Tab-separated table of C-alpha atoms in Angstrom:
chain	number	residue	atom	x	y	z
S	785	MET	CA	18.887	-13.647	-61.186
S	786	THR	CA	16.809	-12.556	-58.295
S	787	SER	CA	19.105	-11.048	-55.785
S	788	PRO	CA	18.516	-12.995	-52.818
S	789	ALA	CA	16.898	-10.955	-49.957
S	790	PRO	CA	17.820	-12.545	-45.966
S	791	ASP	CA	15.290	-14.311	-45.688
S	792	THR	CA	15.219	-16.889	-47.999
S	793	LEU	CA	14.601	-21.000	-47.843
S	794	LYS	CA	17.652	-21.510	-49.028
S	795	VAL	CA	21.025	-22.071	-46.544
S	796	THR	CA	22.806	-20.799	-49.791
S	797	PRO	CA	25.977	-18.750	-49.551
S	798	GLU	CA	24.228	-15.309	-50.375
S	799	ALA	CA	21.441	-15.393	-47.382
S	800	LEU	CA	24.581	-16.340	-44.912
S	801	ALA	CA	26.583	-13.304	-46.047
S	802	ALA	CA	23.204	-11.250	-45.473
S	803	ILE	CA	23.024	-12.219	-42.312
S	804	ARG	CA	26.730	-11.665	-41.766
S	805	THR	CA	26.772	-8.758	-39.702
S	806	ASP	CA	24.433	-9.558	-37.257
S	807	MET	CA	26.063	-12.327	-36.765
S	808	LEU	CA	29.170	-10.912	-36.040
S	809	ARG	CA	27.080	-7.930	-33.582
S	810	PHE	CA	25.462	-10.470	-31.858
S	811	ALA	CA	28.789	-12.601	-31.142
S	812	THR	CA	30.678	-10.200	-30.279
S	813	MET	CA	28.600	-8.208	-28.545
S	814	GLN	CA	28.975	-11.867	-26.241
S	815	LEU	CA	33.038	-11.900	-26.774
S	816	ARG	CA	34.262	-8.807	-26.575
S	817	ASP	CA	36.866	-10.405	-28.859
S	818	SER	CA	36.537	-8.752	-33.017
S	819	HIS	CA	38.730	-11.672	-33.935
S	820	LEU	CA	36.975	-13.962	-32.152
S	821	ALA	CA	33.665	-13.385	-32.853
S	822	GLU	CA	35.141	-13.590	-36.702
S	823	ASP	CA	36.251	-16.847	-36.502
S	824	LEU	CA	33.115	-17.914	-34.867
S	825	VAL	CA	30.820	-16.360	-37.542
S	826	GLN	CA	33.141	-17.311	-40.228
S	827	ASP	CA	33.008	-21.363	-38.496
S	828	THR	CA	29.470	-21.005	-38.118
S	829	MET	CA	28.612	-19.943	-41.679
S	830	ILE	CA	30.825	-22.887	-43.320
S	831	THR	CA	28.873	-25.675	-40.086
S	832	ALA	CA	25.177	-24.062	-42.360
S	833	LEU	CA	26.948	-24.831	-45.391
S	834	SER	CA	27.393	-27.663	-45.084
S	835	LYS	CA	24.556	-28.603	-43.540
S	836	ALA	CA	22.046	-26.295	-46.013
S	837	ALA	CA	20.495	-30.077	-46.571
S	838	GLN	CA	19.012	-30.188	-43.423
S	839	PHE	CA	17.282	-26.829	-43.121
S	840	GLY	CA	14.060	-27.701	-43.152
S	841	GLY	CA	12.611	-24.003	-44.109
S	842	ARG	CA	10.089	-24.600	-40.641
S	843	SER	CA	11.751	-21.371	-39.681
S	844	SER	CA	13.647	-18.522	-41.116
S	845	VAL	CA	17.246	-19.117	-42.679
S	846	LYS	CA	18.115	-16.347	-39.802
S	847	THR	CA	16.964	-17.618	-37.288
S	848	TRP	CA	18.483	-21.349	-37.746
S	849	VAL	CA	21.841	-20.376	-38.943
S	850	PHE	CA	21.713	-18.388	-35.169
S	851	ALA	CA	20.414	-21.176	-33.475
S	852	ILE	CA	23.714	-22.541	-34.362
S	853	LEU	CA	26.533	-19.051	-33.865
S	854	ARG	CA	24.528	-19.552	-30.803
S	855	ASN	CA	26.333	-22.974	-29.549
S	856	ASN	CA	29.401	-22.212	-30.986
S	857	VAL	CA	29.140	-18.787	-29.085
S	858	ILE	CA	27.775	-21.137	-25.620
S	859	ASP	CA	30.970	-23.060	-26.268
S	860	ALA	CA	33.738	-20.483	-27.078
S	861	ILE	CA	32.732	-18.738	-23.388
S	862	LYS	CA	33.314	-21.609	-21.398
S	863	GLN	CA	36.397	-22.502	-22.894
S	864	ARG	CA	37.121	-18.985	-21.157
S	865	SER	CA	35.514	-19.507	-18.369
S	866	ARG	CA	37.969	-21.507	-17.784
S	867	THR	CA	40.755	-19.289	-16.470
S	868	VAL	CA	38.230	-17.819	-14.409
S	869	ASN	CA	38.138	-18.244	-11.018
S	870	ALA	CA	35.644	-16.719	-8.105
S	871	GLY	CA	37.563	-14.244	-6.713
S	872	ASP	CA	37.829	-12.097	-10.233
S	873	TYR	CA	34.244	-11.649	-9.534
S	874	ILE	CA	35.020	-10.323	-6.841
S	875	ALA	CA	37.507	-7.750	-7.647
S	876	GLU	CA	35.100	-6.704	-10.760
S	877	GLY	CA	31.995	-6.731	-7.806
S	878	GLU	CA	34.054	-4.783	-4.983
S	879	SER	CA	33.434	-1.377	-7.065
S	880	MET	CA	30.352	-1.949	-8.734
S	881	ASP	CA	29.408	-3.004	-5.004
S	882	SER	CA	30.085	-0.317	-3.721
S	883	ALA	CA	28.843	2.635	-5.711
S	884	PHE	CA	25.010	1.037	-5.459
S	885	ASP	CA	26.040	1.120	-1.276
S	886	THR	CA	25.941	4.614	-2.312
S	887	LEU	CA	22.016	4.987	-3.230
S	888	PHE	CA	20.983	4.258	0.053
S	889	LYS	CA	20.736	5.745	3.627
S	890	ALA	CA	21.770	4.057	6.619
S	891	ASN	CA	18.127	2.422	6.533
S	892	GLU	CA	18.885	0.785	3.091
S	893	HIS	CA	16.102	2.902	1.424
S	894	TRP	CA	16.949	4.725	-1.511
S	895	THR	CA	18.102	8.587	-0.984
S	896	PRO	CA	15.968	11.320	-2.595
S	897	ALA	CA	18.496	11.839	-5.721
S	898	ALA	CA	18.821	7.990	-5.620
S	899	ARG	CA	15.454	6.403	-6.244
S	900	PRO	CA	14.409	5.039	-9.686
S	901	THR	CA	13.063	7.586	-11.894
S	902	ASP	CA	9.721	6.774	-13.997
S	903	TRP	CA	10.798	6.189	-17.788
S	904	GLY	CA	8.017	7.038	-19.751
S	905	ASP	CA	6.721	4.445	-22.652
S	906	PRO	CA	10.025	1.835	-23.769
S	907	GLU	CA	7.989	2.712	-27.101
S	908	ASP	CA	9.403	6.638	-27.253
S	909	ALA	CA	13.479	5.145	-26.634
S	910	LEU	CA	12.973	2.134	-28.865
S	911	ARG	CA	12.269	4.906	-32.168
S	912	GLU	CA	15.519	6.379	-31.630
S	913	GLN	CA	18.621	5.268	-33.810
S	914	GLN	CA	20.958	7.468	-30.069
S	915	PHE	CA	18.969	5.563	-27.696
S	916	TRP	CA	20.609	1.870	-28.558
S	917	LYS	CA	24.365	3.844	-29.082
S	918	VAL	CA	23.996	4.324	-25.848
S	919	PHE	CA	22.694	1.592	-25.056
S	920	ASP	CA	25.157	-0.247	-26.480
S	921	ALA	CA	27.947	1.839	-24.584
S	922	CYS	CA	26.493	1.383	-21.464
S	923	LEU	CA	26.804	-2.636	-21.731
S	924	ASN	CA	30.776	-2.949	-22.545
S	925	ARG	CA	31.061	0.066	-19.574
S	926	LEU	CA	29.845	-2.891	-17.444
S	927	PRO	CA	32.949	-4.730	-15.733
S	928	GLU	CA	34.081	-7.939	-18.537
S	929	ASN	CA	33.328	-11.398	-16.244
S	930	THR	CA	30.260	-9.703	-14.850
S	931	ALA	CA	29.361	-8.666	-18.918
S	932	ARG	CA	29.611	-12.409	-19.492
S	933	VAL	CA	27.488	-13.330	-17.112
S	934	PHE	CA	24.492	-10.960	-17.671
S	935	MET	CA	24.159	-11.918	-21.397
S	936	MET	CA	24.300	-15.689	-20.399
S	937	ARG	CA	21.250	-14.358	-18.626
S	938	GLU	CA	19.788	-11.939	-20.949
S	939	ILE	CA	21.204	-12.809	-24.741
S	940	LEU	CA	22.214	-16.453	-24.962
S	941	GLU	CA	18.275	-17.072	-22.630
S	942	LEU	CA	20.572	-19.892	-20.126
S	943	ASP	CA	18.959	-20.248	-16.614
S	944	SER	CA	21.030	-19.809	-13.642
S	945	ALA	CA	20.829	-23.362	-13.282
S	946	GLU	CA	22.567	-23.564	-16.599
S	947	ILE	CA	25.880	-20.269	-15.699
S	948	CYS	CA	26.251	-21.513	-12.983
S	949	ASP	CA	27.230	-25.063	-14.047
S	950	THR	CA	28.916	-23.517	-16.946
S	951	LEU	CA	31.249	-20.890	-15.039
S	952	SER	CA	31.704	-23.300	-11.894
S	953	ILE	CA	29.758	-20.151	-9.529
S	954	SER	CA	27.073	-20.625	-6.380
S	955	MET	CA	23.528	-20.018	-7.440
S	956	SER	CA	23.117	-16.983	-4.758
S	957	ASN	CA	26.539	-16.131	-6.560
S	958	CYS	CA	24.262	-16.248	-10.134
S	959	HIS	CA	21.783	-13.960	-9.197
S	960	VAL	CA	24.134	-11.330	-7.139
S	961	ILE	CA	26.593	-10.742	-10.259
S	962	LEU	CA	23.287	-9.870	-11.836
S	963	HIS	CA	21.992	-8.096	-9.291
S	964	ARG	CA	24.855	-6.265	-10.038
S	965	ALA	CA	24.887	-5.865	-14.084
S	966	ARG	CA	21.632	-5.078	-14.235
S	967	ASN	CA	21.893	-2.444	-11.849
S	968	GLY	CA	24.641	-1.359	-12.846
S	969	LEU	CA	23.236	-0.767	-16.454
S	970	ARG	CA	20.210	0.283	-15.132
S	971	ARG	CA	22.015	3.082	-13.233
S	972	CYS	CA	24.768	4.401	-16.888
S	973	LEU	CA	21.249	4.390	-18.775
S	974	GLU	CA	19.350	6.012	-16.179
S	975	SER	CA	22.504	9.260	-16.062
S	976	ASN	CA	23.232	9.066	-19.776
S	977	TRP	CA	19.134	8.983	-21.521
S	978	PHE	CA	16.445	9.325	-18.606
S	979	SER	CA	18.821	12.305	-16.422
S	980	GLU	CA	15.754	14.293	-17.852
S	981	GLY	CA	12.522	11.563	-16.591
S	982	SER	CA	9.765	12.647	-14.786
S	983	PRO	CA	11.492	12.423	-11.462
S	984	ALA	CA	9.570	9.867	-8.649
S	985	CYS	CA	8.067	11.392	-5.968
D	5	MET	CA	8.386	-4.818	6.130
D	6	LEU	CA	11.372	-4.814	3.272
D	7	SER	CA	14.387	-2.692	3.011
D	8	CYS	CA	14.475	-0.879	-0.929
D	9	LYS	CA	18.046	-2.309	-0.722
D	10	GLU	CA	16.374	-6.137	-0.625
D	11	THR	CA	13.515	-5.397	-3.050
D	12	SER	CA	16.001	-4.175	-5.909
D	13	HIS	CA	16.717	-8.358	-5.097
D	14	LEU	CA	14.283	-10.038	-5.047
D	15	ILE	CA	13.292	-7.957	-8.345
D	16	SER	CA	16.378	-8.909	-9.817
D	17	GLN	CA	16.053	-12.080	-8.822
D	18	ALA	CA	12.436	-12.498	-10.132
D	19	GLN	CA	14.026	-12.361	-13.452
D	20	ASP	CA	16.127	-15.732	-12.887
D	21	ARG	CA	14.339	-18.212	-10.782
D	22	GLU	CA	10.688	-18.004	-9.158
D	23	LEU	CA	10.088	-16.332	-6.030
D	24	GLY	CA	8.379	-18.257	-3.055
D	25	ILE	CA	5.520	-16.838	-1.961
D	26	VAL	CA	6.616	-15.457	1.453
D	27	GLU	CA	8.551	-13.288	-0.971
D	28	ARG	CA	6.199	-12.212	-3.556
D	29	MET	CA	3.933	-11.153	-0.691
D	30	GLN	CA	6.349	-8.752	1.157
D	31	LEU	CA	7.773	-6.813	-2.447
D	32	GLU	CA	4.323	-6.693	-3.442
D	33	LEU	CA	3.803	-5.042	0.133
D	34	HIS	CA	6.296	-2.737	-0.353
D	35	LEU	CA	5.570	-1.828	-4.821
D	36	ALA	CA	2.590	-1.270	-3.513
D	37	MET	CA	3.897	1.521	-1.250
D	38	CYS	CA	7.147	2.228	-2.722
D	39	LYS	CA	7.256	5.419	-6.595
D	40	GLY	CA	11.021	3.710	-6.210
D	41	CYS	CA	11.167	0.191	-6.181
D	42	SER	CA	8.173	-0.497	-8.706
D	43	ASN	CA	9.990	1.968	-11.211
D	44	LEU	CA	13.190	-0.006	-10.376
D	45	ARG	CA	11.060	-3.146	-11.683
D	46	LYS	CA	10.038	-1.551	-14.480
D	47	GLN	CA	13.322	-0.533	-15.308
D	48	MET	CA	14.301	-3.650	-15.339
D	49	ASP	CA	10.573	-5.043	-17.488
D	50	PHE	CA	12.057	-2.533	-20.060
D	51	MET	CA	15.748	-4.104	-19.664
D	52	ARG	CA	14.996	-6.975	-19.929
D	53	SER	CA	12.077	-6.018	-23.538
D	54	VAL	CA	15.225	-3.909	-25.226
D	55	ILE	CA	18.404	-6.402	-24.896
D	56	ARG	CA	16.361	-9.867	-25.784
D	57	ARG	CA	14.916	-7.268	-28.918
D	58	HIS	CA	18.106	-5.973	-29.034
D	59	SER	CA	20.537	-9.422	-29.870
D	60	ALA	CA	17.462	-10.913	-31.269
D	61	ALA	CA	17.660	-11.694	-35.039
D	62	ASP	CA	15.217	-9.193	-35.248
D	63	ASP	CA	12.169	-10.537	-35.444
D	64	ASP	CA	11.986	-14.346	-34.819
D	65	THR	CA	14.811	-16.288	-33.033
D	66	HIS	CA	12.822	-15.861	-29.866
D	67	SER	CA	11.412	-18.497	-29.277
D	68	ASP	CA	12.676	-20.863	-31.673
D	69	HIS	CA	15.185	-23.145	-29.508
């Protein structure tokens, strides 16, 4: 018997077990609920096995399974978002917006201290394990509803129209929330990872 | 001339929708003259590429849907 590699050509329990950790990380990141993530991953594995015959081998097993997982995550987000209303986004946005406002002078140009710096070659950061810890921590620090919109856009790669539709928010509101999230993440990375980066001139 | 604050919104929106021609011209003009905002755009591009790489199933889930 040969031991199964993560990317075998068949959907087997062993192949699924090999990617389970990655699936859990993906689902947990989106849902911020490890129990729900566990359930979703379990369901995804069962679905994948029951549809194993449909796997044509055109992509890797991992890609194929992640497509199922992604759909399950989107469904779970849809269900959850029914209880979230526009006021929840506004409440979260207030403190983020006032923090953002402090970066600017009265004429709306950057204060010298807040001017975005040059982060250098991104590849340098990606090679360091510690960077990913900081990155995850910064993502987790975003307020829940704001983070959800951001994850839908950046990780599930939904377009803003789909996000508006799913969450029943306006397009402009969606753009404001995404801007907030990006700026929050950026500031967090800047102060926790890139702080000794070269100053902007 | 756009302010840096307005520019930061446009840089973000450029990742989510196609900007109009006037918006693009205003944006590029501002970026050409403002180091802080051109760094900001690079930072936002960086975050997008990092998060997509981070969350994807390693190397091969990107294009497949």
